[in-house]
Amino acid sequence: MLLTITCTPPEGAAWPASDLGFLLHKNPGRVQAFEQSYGTAHVLYPEASEQRCTAALLLEVDPIRLVRGRSRNTPDFSLGQYVNDRPYAASSLLSVALGSVFRTALRGRCELRPELAQTALPLRIELPAVPCKGGPEAAEKVFAPLGWEVSATPLPLDPAFPEWGESHYLHVVLTGTMRLADALSHLYVLLPVLDGAKHYWLAADEVDKLIRTAAGWLAEHPERAWITRRYLARRQSLVRTALARLAEVDDVDPEQLDAVEDNDESDAGQEVSPNEAKDLATPEAEPRTPSLAVARRAAVRAALYEAGAHRVLDLGCGEGVLLRELLSDRMFTEIVGVDVSMRALNIAKRRLRLERMPERMAQRLTLLQGALTYTDTRLRGYDAAVLMEVIEHVDPPRLGALEHAVFGSAAPDSVLITTPNSEINVRFEGLAAGEFRHDDHRFEWTRAEFAAWADGVAARYGYAVRYVPIGTPDPEFGPPTQMAVFTKLTCNDEKGAA
Ligand code: SAH
């Protein structure tokens, strides 16, 4: 399968067309091959002059490797594993190859030609065979709103027998003037959307990737719901998550999605082979960093360990992702999840498979519905309470009531509170100034605002407090998440301090 990208700079341009090679990070003078788990991706330049430069991505799919790489995600009939269109059609595999071979270009990075990477270039993209169930109209409706002039011609089922009619493959030519990174991102997301076949790479962190890659354009696209549905191969739960998050640019936790109950049984168990997952997940030159949600839970657990906590409250436990982790660790002998939302608690119950849980494990867990702004005697006497990404959901005038209920009434030995650090929001593309990372956030605090609040709480209720950064910190704006760890002062501490 083949994809060509041609750039023809306007007359009098200060840069030669062959600079496309810099933007793609692939030398026009060489033919390069990149091994993928399902075959080989070749990059070559049929032409690279000052006036015109064409880069070709040629994917040689090895049906055997495709089968070996993924046990359950091949067509349903056994020969279909070997006889299918994957070697020839520009399907989701081409998109996977784009994401891996041109990963840096996809992110709009180019150290040698940084300005050109940000410049709208006259581009022509040609795809000789795109599987597209919706015909030329579907190609038009997804690409045209993004500024492409679309030419989509159905290919005959068999050129020798025109009476057999058209196949569902299109010859697609896209012409437009845009940043190379945007063009690649359109292809990356929309090729599998048009393909509509079962996904070859519906990994747990697909939602995350969709939102990151399409951050600049999908939220405004008139067909965003259709695109999202098709991209996620109609897995309802993922689709809902993605649509809900399109306005948001926080991190999604892959494991959380992993646990999502799937409505579409036929897709259940789709997974990416380790190799393929690596192709997808590993940036060209950077080691993979864990998602923010994973880092957050790791930091919370580390702090619980440090506090020596065994009996733990997860206040505002939501759908139970942290509960699951705590349950899997025998260190935690008693775990109580509290949330005001019955819906969230029901989802938690389902995801934790509470009904089918071994009794000894189930005995360690209690789920309670309750509002954290009211005192509740059931919550007294625990080693630690966690409020992970919860306080920012509480209306500021109600925070005093929450403080009293948590620190004054429940009064565990330790309290761990995480919340977004709003300073770093300026780094999130697509988040307008003053906007929050989540629709339901009532506020987001800077490090100084959080410390001012937490210092006050600690002083009023007799706790010491320290601050722990979570996630990769920005040198100027600090970490994406901040955590305050409160430790109850004993009488001795207080006397010592006095
Ligand atoms: N701690 C979870 C969920 C965070 S979302 C996690 O990090 O994944 C915030 C959660 O707090 C939601 O589930 C919401 O229902 C709950 N919540 C918000 N205000 C609350 C209140 N006043 N009392 C109890 N729970 C509340």
Short mmCIF file of C-alpha atoms and ligand atoms in Angstrom, two decimals:
data_model
loop_
_atom_site.label_atom_id
_atom_site.label_comp_id
_atom_site.label_asym_id
_atom_site.label_seq_id
_atom_site.Cartn_x
_atom_site.Cartn_y
_atom_site.Cartn_z
CA MET A 1 0.00 0.00 0.00
CA LEU A 2 1.18 3.41 -0.87
CA LEU A 3 0.89 7.02 0.17
CA THR A 4 2.64 9.90 -1.52
CA ILE A 5 3.04 13.44 -0.25
CA THR A 6 4.05 16.06 -2.76
CA CYS A 7 5.10 19.58 -1.94
CA THR A 8 5.38 22.28 -4.58
CA PRO A 9 6.54 25.58 -3.06
CA PRO A 10 5.10 28.76 -4.56
CA GLU A 11 7.31 30.47 -7.10
CA GLY A 12 9.96 32.63 -5.49
CA ALA A 13 9.77 30.68 -2.20
CA ALA A 14 12.88 31.03 -0.06
CA TRP A 15 13.12 27.27 0.44
CA PRO A 16 13.55 24.34 -1.93
CA ALA A 17 10.83 21.71 -2.16
CA SER A 18 13.34 19.09 -1.02
CA ASP A 19 13.19 20.63 2.47
CA LEU A 20 10.20 18.32 2.84
CA GLY A 21 12.90 15.79 3.75
CA PHE A 22 13.85 17.83 6.80
CA LEU A 23 10.23 18.11 7.90
CA LEU A 24 9.72 14.37 7.57
CA HIS A 25 13.10 13.66 9.17
CA LYS A 26 13.90 11.36 6.27
CA ASN A 27 16.75 12.06 3.87
CA PRO A 28 15.52 12.38 0.24
CA GLY A 29 18.79 10.88 -0.99
CA ARG A 30 18.15 7.51 0.59
CA VAL A 31 15.66 4.70 0.54
CA GLN A 32 14.94 3.73 4.11
CA ALA A 33 13.17 0.75 5.59
CA PHE A 34 11.54 0.53 9.00
CA GLU A 35 10.60 -2.81 10.44
CA GLN A 36 7.12 -2.93 11.90
CA SER A 37 5.50 -5.80 13.69
CA TYR A 38 3.28 -6.48 10.66
CA GLY A 39 5.77 -5.88 7.85
CA THR A 40 8.15 -3.24 6.54
CA ALA A 41 7.57 0.45 5.93
CA HIS A 42 9.75 1.98 3.22
CA VAL A 43 10.26 5.70 2.74
CA LEU A 44 11.61 6.91 -0.58
CA TYR A 45 11.46 10.01 -2.72
CA PRO A 46 10.49 9.47 -6.38
CA GLU A 47 11.44 13.11 -6.94
CA ALA A 48 13.26 15.72 -4.88
CA SER A 49 14.09 18.84 -6.81
CA GLU A 50 13.97 22.50 -5.80
CA GLN A 51 10.56 22.88 -7.41
CA ARG A 52 8.87 19.69 -6.40
CA CYS A 53 9.42 16.97 -3.90
CA THR A 54 7.47 13.77 -3.39
CA ALA A 55 7.89 11.45 -0.46
CA ALA A 56 6.39 7.98 -0.67
CA LEU A 57 5.52 5.72 2.21
CA LEU A 58 5.26 2.19 0.95
CA LEU A 59 4.03 -0.46 3.29
CA GLU A 60 4.86 -4.03 2.65
CA VAL A 61 2.51 -6.04 4.82
CA ASP A 62 3.48 -9.53 5.71
CA PRO A 63 0.22 -11.43 6.27
CA ILE A 64 2.05 -14.08 8.27
CA ARG A 65 3.54 -11.57 10.65
CA LEU A 66 0.19 -9.83 10.84
CA VAL A 67 -1.37 -13.09 11.99
CA ARG A 68 1.41 -13.91 14.41
CA GLY A 69 1.43 -10.46 15.83
CA ARG A 70 -2.18 -10.59 16.83
CA SER A 71 -3.97 -13.69 17.65
CA ARG A 72 -7.58 -12.59 17.79
CA ASN A 73 -7.95 -9.54 15.66
CA THR A 74 -7.87 -10.97 12.21
CA PRO A 75 -10.85 -11.60 9.97
CA ASP A 76 -13.19 -14.21 11.33
CA PHE A 77 -12.75 -16.94 8.73
CA SER A 78 -9.43 -18.72 8.85
CA LEU A 79 -8.34 -18.09 5.25
CA GLY A 80 -9.21 -14.47 5.80
CA GLN A 81 -6.13 -14.25 7.93
CA TYR A 82 -4.04 -14.77 4.82
CA VAL A 83 -6.30 -13.52 2.05
CA ASN A 84 -7.31 -9.97 2.82
CA ASP A 85 -6.83 -6.50 1.50
CA ARG A 86 -4.32 -5.38 4.12
CA PRO A 87 -1.26 -5.63 1.86
CA TYR A 88 -2.82 -3.37 -0.75
CA ALA A 89 -5.22 -0.94 0.82
CA ALA A 90 -4.43 2.25 2.68
CA SER A 91 -6.11 1.16 5.85
CA SER A 92 -5.50 1.54 9.53
CA LEU A 93 -2.12 -0.18 9.11
CA LEU A 94 -0.92 2.72 6.98
CA SER A 95 -2.04 5.01 9.71
CA VAL A 96 -0.08 2.97 12.25
CA ALA A 97 2.98 3.24 10.00
CA LEU A 98 2.52 7.01 9.67
CA GLY A 99 2.37 7.34 13.42
CA SER A 100 5.56 5.40 13.87
CA VAL A 101 7.72 6.38 10.87
CA PHE A 102 6.75 10.07 10.85
CA ARG A 103 6.11 10.47 14.55
CA THR A 104 8.21 13.59 15.01
CA ALA A 105 6.76 15.22 11.90
CA LEU A 106 3.28 14.36 13.14
CA ARG A 107 4.03 16.36 16.24
CA GLY A 108 5.12 19.33 14.16
CA ARG A 109 8.70 19.23 15.40
CA CYS A 110 11.69 20.05 13.22
CA GLU A 111 14.83 21.46 14.73
CA LEU A 112 16.51 22.16 11.40
CA ARG A 113 13.54 23.92 9.78
CA PRO A 114 11.37 25.01 12.72
CA GLU A 115 9.63 27.81 10.83
CA LEU A 116 8.83 25.65 7.86
CA ALA A 117 7.25 23.11 10.21
CA GLN A 118 4.83 25.82 11.29
CA THR A 119 4.19 27.08 7.76
CA ALA A 120 1.19 26.07 5.65
CA LEU A 121 2.63 24.33 2.60
CA PRO A 122 0.99 23.56 -0.74
CA LEU A 123 0.54 19.81 -0.46
CA ARG A 124 -0.87 17.04 -2.58
CA ILE A 125 -1.50 13.68 -1.05
CA GLU A 126 -2.32 10.69 -3.15
CA LEU A 127 -3.66 7.36 -1.97
CA PRO A 128 -4.23 4.90 -4.80
CA ALA A 129 -6.49 2.55 -2.84
CA VAL A 130 -8.43 3.63 0.21
CA PRO A 131 -11.04 1.20 1.53
CA CYS A 132 -14.08 3.36 2.18
CA LYS A 133 -17.51 1.87 2.80
CA GLY A 134 -19.27 5.23 2.49
CA GLY A 135 -18.01 5.94 -1.00
CA PRO A 136 -16.59 9.25 -2.27
CA GLU A 137 -19.11 11.18 -0.14
CA ALA A 138 -17.58 9.86 3.05
CA ALA A 139 -14.09 10.92 1.97
CA GLU A 140 -15.45 14.34 1.04
CA LYS A 141 -17.30 14.86 4.31
CA VAL A 142 -14.31 14.08 6.50
CA PHE A 143 -11.52 15.80 4.57
CA ALA A 144 -13.26 18.82 3.01
CA PRO A 145 -14.09 20.63 6.30
CA LEU A 146 -10.38 20.50 7.13
CA GLY A 147 -9.49 22.56 4.08
CA TRP A 148 -8.72 19.81 1.57
CA GLU A 149 -9.90 19.78 -1.97
CA VAL A 150 -10.96 16.16 -2.30
CA SER A 151 -10.94 14.06 -5.41
CA ALA A 152 -12.23 10.58 -4.67
CA THR A 153 -12.87 8.11 -7.48
CA PRO A 154 -14.27 4.65 -6.87
CA LEU A 155 -12.16 1.86 -8.31
CA PRO A 156 -13.92 -0.78 -10.40
CA LEU A 157 -14.36 -4.17 -8.80
CA ASP A 158 -12.51 -5.69 -11.72
CA PRO A 159 -11.28 -3.46 -14.57
CA ALA A 160 -11.76 -6.37 -16.97
CA PHE A 161 -15.45 -6.61 -16.09
CA PRO A 162 -16.82 -3.07 -15.81
CA GLU A 163 -20.35 -4.46 -15.57
CA TRP A 164 -19.50 -5.78 -12.12
CA GLY A 165 -19.58 -2.21 -10.93
CA GLU A 166 -17.55 -0.37 -8.35
CA SER A 167 -15.60 -1.68 -5.42
CA HIS A 168 -15.52 0.03 -2.07
CA TYR A 169 -12.01 1.28 -2.74
CA LEU A 170 -11.31 4.84 -3.71
CA HIS A 171 -8.47 6.54 -5.45
CA VAL A 172 -8.09 9.64 -3.30
CA VAL A 173 -6.19 12.83 -4.05
CA LEU A 174 -6.15 15.58 -1.45
CA THR A 175 -4.91 19.03 -2.34
CA GLY A 176 -4.55 21.81 0.17
CA THR A 177 -2.30 24.30 1.85
CA MET A 178 -1.56 23.40 5.43
CA ARG A 179 1.11 22.51 7.94
CA LEU A 180 2.64 19.13 7.26
CA ALA A 181 1.89 18.06 10.84
CA ASP A 182 -1.80 18.85 10.38
CA ALA A 183 -1.92 16.97 7.10
CA LEU A 184 -0.33 13.91 8.72
CA SER A 185 -2.64 14.12 11.69
CA HIS A 186 -5.68 14.18 9.37
CA LEU A 187 -4.47 11.03 7.65
CA TYR A 188 -3.52 9.35 10.89
CA VAL A 189 -7.00 9.70 12.30
CA LEU A 190 -9.14 9.61 9.17
CA LEU A 191 -7.72 6.67 7.21
CA PRO A 192 -8.93 4.14 9.78
CA VAL A 193 -12.18 6.06 10.02
CA LEU A 194 -12.84 5.60 6.31
CA ASP A 195 -11.66 2.01 6.44
CA GLY A 196 -14.23 1.20 9.09
CA ALA A 197 -12.97 -2.38 9.23
CA LYS A 198 -12.11 -3.89 12.55
CA HIS A 199 -9.24 -2.05 13.99
CA TYR A 200 -5.79 -3.45 13.95
CA TRP A 201 -4.66 -1.30 16.79
CA LEU A 202 -7.44 -0.52 19.15
CA ALA A 203 -5.13 -0.21 22.09
CA ALA A 204 -6.20 0.75 25.52
CA ASP A 205 -4.89 4.26 25.10
CA GLU A 206 -6.59 4.95 21.77
CA VAL A 207 -8.80 7.65 23.22
CA ASP A 208 -5.79 9.37 24.57
CA LYS A 209 -4.07 9.25 21.23
CA LEU A 210 -7.09 10.36 19.28
CA ILE A 211 -7.48 13.39 21.44
CA ARG A 212 -3.84 14.31 21.44
CA THR A 213 -3.37 13.84 17.72
CA ALA A 214 -6.56 15.51 16.66
CA ALA A 215 -6.51 18.17 19.36
CA GLY A 216 -6.35 21.07 16.93
CA TRP A 217 -9.16 20.14 14.60
CA LEU A 218 -11.50 17.37 15.68
CA ALA A 219 -13.39 19.32 18.32
CA GLU A 220 -14.63 21.71 15.63
CA HIS A 221 -15.19 19.18 12.88
CA PRO A 222 -18.87 18.97 11.81
CA GLU A 223 -18.56 15.18 11.63
CA ARG A 224 -16.70 14.73 14.92
CA ALA A 225 -19.22 12.30 16.38
CA TRP A 226 -19.16 10.11 13.29
CA ILE A 227 -15.37 10.25 13.07
CA THR A 228 -14.97 9.40 16.74
CA ARG A 229 -17.39 6.48 16.46
CA ARG A 230 -15.66 5.04 13.45
CA TYR A 231 -12.16 5.67 14.78
CA LEU A 232 -12.96 3.75 17.90
CA ALA A 233 -14.66 1.06 15.87
CA ARG A 234 -17.99 1.76 17.54
CA ARG A 235 -16.94 0.65 20.98
CA GLN A 236 -19.57 2.64 22.78
CA SER A 237 -17.77 3.07 26.03
CA LEU A 238 -14.64 4.38 24.36
CA VAL A 239 -16.67 6.62 22.10
CA ARG A 240 -18.44 8.17 25.05
CA THR A 241 -15.20 8.74 26.87
CA ALA A 242 -13.63 10.30 23.81
CA LEU A 243 -16.53 12.61 23.09
CA ALA A 244 -16.62 13.69 26.68
CA ARG A 245 -12.94 14.44 26.61
CA LEU A 246 -12.69 16.23 23.32
CA ALA A 247 -12.81 19.58 25.01
CA GLU A 248 -10.33 18.47 27.60
CA VAL A 249 -6.62 17.93 27.26
CA ASP A 250 -5.74 16.03 30.40
CA ASP A 251 -4.19 12.62 30.31
CA VAL A 252 -6.28 9.45 30.00
CA ASP A 253 -5.34 6.45 31.96
CA PRO A 254 -4.85 3.44 29.70
CA GLU A 255 -5.62 1.01 32.46
CA GLN A 256 -8.83 2.77 33.20
CA LEU A 257 -9.90 2.25 29.61
CA ASP A 258 -8.70 -1.28 29.83
CA ALA A 259 -11.25 -1.89 32.47
CA VAL A 260 -14.06 -0.29 30.52
CA GLU A 261 -16.90 -2.69 30.10
CA ASP A 262 -17.43 -3.33 26.49
CA ASN A 263 -20.87 -3.27 24.94
CA ASP A 264 -19.76 -4.76 21.69
CA GLU A 265 -19.03 -8.37 22.47
CA SER A 266 -17.69 -9.05 19.00
CA ASP A 267 -14.83 -6.66 19.63
CA ALA A 268 -14.09 -7.92 23.08
CA GLY A 269 -10.56 -9.07 23.59
CA GLN A 270 -9.05 -7.03 20.81
CA GLU A 271 -5.60 -6.23 21.74
CA VAL A 272 -2.39 -5.08 20.24
CA SER A 273 0.57 -7.39 20.17
CA PRO A 274 3.44 -6.23 22.34
CA ASN A 275 5.47 -5.33 19.27
CA GLU A 276 2.74 -3.40 17.69
CA ALA A 277 1.93 -1.64 20.89
CA LYS A 278 5.57 -0.64 20.99
CA ASP A 279 5.42 0.70 17.46
CA LEU A 280 2.46 2.76 18.46
CA ALA A 281 3.56 3.89 21.80
CA THR A 282 7.24 4.58 21.44
CA PRO A 283 8.08 7.99 20.13
CA GLU A 284 10.94 8.08 17.64
CA ALA A 285 13.54 9.18 20.12
CA GLU A 286 11.96 9.40 23.52
CA PRO A 287 11.31 6.75 26.12
CA ARG A 288 7.67 6.32 26.95
CA THR A 289 6.53 8.20 30.03
CA PRO A 290 3.64 6.80 32.01
CA SER A 291 0.35 8.59 31.65
CA LEU A 292 -0.40 11.23 34.21
CA ALA A 293 -3.18 9.16 35.76
CA VAL A 294 -0.79 6.26 36.26
CA ALA A 295 1.85 8.55 37.76
CA ARG A 296 -0.78 10.02 40.06
CA ARG A 297 -1.83 6.67 41.46
CA ALA A 298 1.78 5.61 41.87
CA ALA A 299 2.50 8.77 43.86
CA VAL A 300 -0.58 8.21 46.03
CA ARG A 301 0.41 4.62 46.74
CA ALA A 302 3.97 5.65 47.53
CA ALA A 303 2.68 8.20 50.03
CA LEU A 304 0.34 5.62 51.58
CA TYR A 305 3.27 3.25 51.97
CA GLU A 306 5.37 5.96 53.49
CA ALA A 307 2.61 6.71 55.96
CA GLY A 308 2.38 3.02 56.80
CA ALA A 309 -1.36 3.14 56.11
CA HIS A 310 -3.36 -0.12 56.05
CA ARG A 311 -6.91 1.11 56.49
CA VAL A 312 -7.64 3.63 53.79
CA LEU A 313 -10.50 5.86 52.68
CA ASP A 314 -10.75 6.75 49.00
CA LEU A 315 -12.95 9.83 49.19
CA GLY A 316 -14.52 10.72 45.84
CA CYS A 317 -13.46 7.29 44.56
CA GLY A 318 -15.32 7.79 41.28
CA GLU A 319 -15.37 4.71 39.12
CA GLY A 320 -12.91 2.88 41.29
CA VAL A 321 -9.60 2.86 39.47
CA LEU A 322 -7.57 3.51 42.60
CA LEU A 323 -9.75 1.08 44.60
CA ARG A 324 -8.77 -1.65 42.20
CA GLU A 325 -5.09 -0.96 42.70
CA LEU A 326 -5.40 -0.84 46.45
CA LEU A 327 -7.37 -4.09 46.47
CA SER A 328 -4.66 -5.86 44.56
CA ASP A 329 -2.17 -4.94 47.28
CA ARG A 330 -2.48 -6.88 50.53
CA MET A 331 -0.79 -4.01 52.35
CA PHE A 332 -4.24 -2.42 52.38
CA THR A 333 -6.41 -4.43 54.69
CA GLU A 334 -9.48 -2.23 54.72
CA ILE A 335 -10.50 -0.02 51.84
CA VAL A 336 -13.51 2.26 51.81
CA GLY A 337 -14.63 4.00 48.64
CA VAL A 338 -16.96 6.97 49.08
CA ASP A 339 -18.63 8.96 46.34
CA VAL A 340 -21.65 11.19 46.06
CA SER A 341 -22.49 9.75 42.67
CA MET A 342 -24.48 6.51 42.73
CA ARG A 343 -23.75 6.13 39.06
CA ALA A 344 -19.99 6.24 39.64
CA LEU A 345 -20.32 3.71 42.46
CA ASN A 346 -22.32 1.34 40.27
CA ILE A 347 -19.71 1.54 37.56
CA ALA A 348 -17.04 0.89 40.19
CA LYS A 349 -18.95 -2.19 41.36
CA ARG A 350 -19.19 -3.53 37.83
CA ARG A 351 -15.59 -2.84 36.97
CA LEU A 352 -14.29 -4.36 40.14
CA ARG A 353 -16.57 -7.33 39.47
CA LEU A 354 -17.61 -7.05 43.06
CA GLU A 355 -20.22 -9.77 42.69
CA ARG A 356 -17.69 -12.30 41.47
CA MET A 357 -14.82 -11.25 43.69
CA PRO A 358 -13.32 -13.84 46.01
CA GLU A 359 -14.89 -13.38 49.41
CA ARG A 360 -11.65 -12.58 51.20
CA MET A 361 -11.00 -9.75 48.82
CA ALA A 362 -14.58 -8.50 48.88
CA GLN A 363 -14.43 -8.34 52.66
CA ARG A 364 -11.66 -5.77 52.46
CA LEU A 365 -13.79 -3.37 50.44
CA THR A 366 -16.74 -1.17 51.37
CA LEU A 367 -18.47 1.23 49.01
CA LEU A 368 -20.46 4.05 50.56
CA GLN A 369 -22.53 6.77 49.05
CA GLY A 370 -21.96 10.04 50.77
CA ALA A 371 -21.17 13.69 50.33
CA LEU A 372 -17.81 14.85 51.58
CA THR A 373 -19.27 18.15 52.69
CA TYR A 374 -21.20 16.42 55.52
CA THR A 375 -19.66 14.75 58.52
CA ASP A 376 -20.08 10.99 58.57
CA THR A 377 -19.21 8.95 61.63
CA ARG A 378 -18.62 5.84 59.48
CA LEU A 379 -15.43 7.48 58.23
CA ARG A 380 -13.76 7.96 61.59
CA GLY A 381 -10.56 6.32 62.74
CA TYR A 382 -8.81 5.38 59.50
CA ASP A 383 -5.08 5.47 58.82
CA ALA A 384 -5.35 7.58 55.71
CA ALA A 385 -7.77 9.31 53.39
CA VAL A 386 -7.11 9.97 49.72
CA LEU A 387 -8.88 12.73 47.80
CA MET A 388 -7.52 12.20 44.33
CA GLU A 389 -8.68 14.89 41.87
CA VAL A 390 -11.73 15.63 43.99
CA ILE A 391 -11.50 19.04 45.68
CA GLU A 392 -11.62 20.90 42.37
CA HIS A 393 -15.11 19.43 41.87
CA VAL A 394 -16.40 21.09 45.03
CA ASP A 395 -17.84 24.61 44.96
CA PRO A 396 -15.42 26.94 46.74
CA PRO A 397 -18.02 28.06 49.32
CA ARG A 398 -18.46 24.39 50.32
CA LEU A 399 -14.75 23.74 50.81
CA GLY A 400 -14.91 24.76 54.46
CA ALA A 401 -17.55 22.09 55.07
CA LEU A 402 -15.37 19.49 53.34
CA GLU A 403 -12.38 20.50 55.46
CA HIS A 404 -14.42 20.08 58.60
CA ALA A 405 -15.81 16.69 57.54
CA VAL A 406 -12.44 15.29 56.46
CA PHE A 407 -9.93 16.86 58.84
CA GLY A 408 -12.18 17.71 61.75
CA SER A 409 -14.57 14.75 61.86
CA ALA A 410 -13.08 11.75 59.99
CA ALA A 411 -9.63 12.96 61.04
CA PRO A 412 -7.44 10.14 59.69
CA ASP A 413 -3.72 10.08 60.51
CA SER A 414 -2.82 11.09 56.97
CA VAL A 415 -4.69 12.91 54.22
CA LEU A 416 -3.50 12.91 50.60
CA ILE A 417 -4.99 15.49 48.28
CA THR A 418 -4.17 15.76 44.59
CA THR A 419 -5.40 18.52 42.29
CA PRO A 420 -4.35 19.99 38.92
CA ASN A 421 -1.68 22.67 38.87
CA SER A 422 -3.32 25.40 36.81
CA GLU A 423 -0.03 27.10 35.98
CA ILE A 424 0.77 24.47 33.40
CA ASN A 425 -2.52 24.89 31.53
CA VAL A 426 -0.85 27.42 29.20
CA ARG A 427 1.14 24.47 27.87
CA PHE A 428 -2.01 22.59 26.79
CA GLU A 429 -2.78 23.38 23.21
CA GLY A 430 -6.46 23.81 22.67
CA LEU A 431 -7.14 25.00 26.19
CA ALA A 432 -8.09 28.66 26.00
CA ALA A 433 -6.73 30.99 28.68
CA GLY A 434 -8.71 30.66 31.90
CA GLU A 435 -10.36 27.42 30.76
CA PHE A 436 -10.25 24.37 33.03
CA ARG A 437 -9.03 20.91 32.15
CA HIS A 438 -12.41 19.40 32.88
CA ASP A 439 -15.94 20.80 32.46
CA ASP A 440 -16.90 19.89 35.99
CA HIS A 441 -13.96 21.63 37.66
CA ARG A 442 -15.11 24.47 39.85
CA PHE A 443 -11.59 25.86 40.15
CA GLU A 444 -8.01 25.00 39.36
CA TRP A 445 -5.23 26.29 41.55
CA THR A 446 -1.67 27.44 41.05
CA ARG A 447 0.93 25.91 43.35
CA ALA A 448 0.82 29.03 45.51
CA GLU A 449 -2.99 28.95 45.78
CA PHE A 450 -3.01 25.28 46.70
CA ALA A 451 -0.28 25.79 49.30
CA ALA A 452 -2.09 28.77 50.80
CA TRP A 453 -5.25 26.68 51.22
CA ALA A 454 -3.49 23.55 52.47
CA ASP A 455 -1.23 25.42 54.89
CA GLY A 456 -4.34 27.03 56.35
CA VAL A 457 -6.14 23.68 56.70
CA ALA A 458 -3.09 22.08 58.32
CA ALA A 459 -2.80 24.90 60.82
CA ARG A 460 -6.51 24.87 61.67
CA TYR A 461 -6.80 21.09 62.16
CA GLY A 462 -3.41 20.16 63.61
CA TYR A 463 -1.63 18.55 60.66
CA ALA A 464 1.80 19.01 59.11
CA VAL A 465 1.78 19.29 55.32
CA ARG A 466 4.30 18.68 52.56
CA TYR A 467 3.96 18.98 48.80
CA VAL A 468 4.76 16.39 46.17
CA PRO A 469 4.89 17.14 42.42
CA ILE A 470 3.30 14.53 40.12
CA GLY A 471 3.98 14.06 36.41
CA THR A 472 6.73 15.47 34.25
CA PRO A 473 7.35 19.00 35.53
CA ASP A 474 7.60 21.98 33.22
CA PRO A 475 10.74 23.98 34.10
CA GLU A 476 8.74 27.16 34.33
CA PHE A 477 5.23 26.11 35.36
CA GLY A 478 5.86 23.06 37.49
CA PRO A 479 4.17 19.63 37.43
CA PRO A 480 0.76 18.93 35.89
CA THR A 481 -0.58 17.55 39.18
CA GLN A 482 0.23 18.64 42.71
CA MET A 483 -0.26 16.64 45.87
CA ALA A 484 -0.41 17.73 49.48
CA VAL A 485 0.40 15.10 52.10
CA PHE A 486 -1.01 15.95 55.51
CA THR A 487 0.17 14.14 58.63
CA LYS A 488 -1.71 14.50 61.88
CA LEU A 489 0.41 16.03 64.60
CA THR A 490 0.41 14.07 67.81
CA CYS A 491 0.28 15.86 71.16
CA ASN A 492 4.06 15.49 71.37
CA ASP A 493 4.58 17.05 67.94
CA GLU A 494 2.42 19.95 68.91
CA LYS A 495 4.23 20.49 72.18
CA GLY A 496 7.55 20.20 70.32
CA ALA A 497 6.39 22.75 67.79
CA ALA A 498 5.19 25.14 70.45
N1 SAH B 1 -10.77 9.96 42.65
C1 SAH B 1 -11.21 9.51 41.35
C2 SAH B 1 -12.36 10.34 40.78
C3 SAH B 1 -12.09 11.79 40.55
S1 SAH B 1 -13.46 12.61 39.80
C4 SAH B 1 -10.05 9.50 40.40
O1 SAH B 1 -9.06 10.17 40.61
O2 SAH B 1 -10.14 8.81 39.39
C5 SAH B 1 -14.20 13.38 41.20
C6 SAH B 1 -15.13 12.48 41.95
O3 SAH B 1 -15.51 13.16 43.12
C7 SAH B 1 -16.41 12.17 41.20
O4 SAH B 1 -16.61 10.79 41.20
C8 SAH B 1 -17.48 12.89 41.97
O5 SAH B 1 -18.71 12.20 41.98
C9 SAH B 1 -16.89 12.95 43.36
N2 SAH B 1 -17.37 14.07 44.15
C10 SAH B 1 -17.44 15.36 43.80
N3 SAH B 1 -17.93 16.10 44.80
C11 SAH B 1 -18.17 15.25 45.81
C12 SAH B 1 -18.70 15.39 47.12
N4 SAH B 1 -19.06 16.57 47.57
N5 SAH B 1 -18.81 14.29 47.88
C13 SAH B 1 -18.42 13.07 47.42
N6 SAH B 1 -17.93 12.88 46.21
C14 SAH B 1 -17.81 13.95 45.40
#
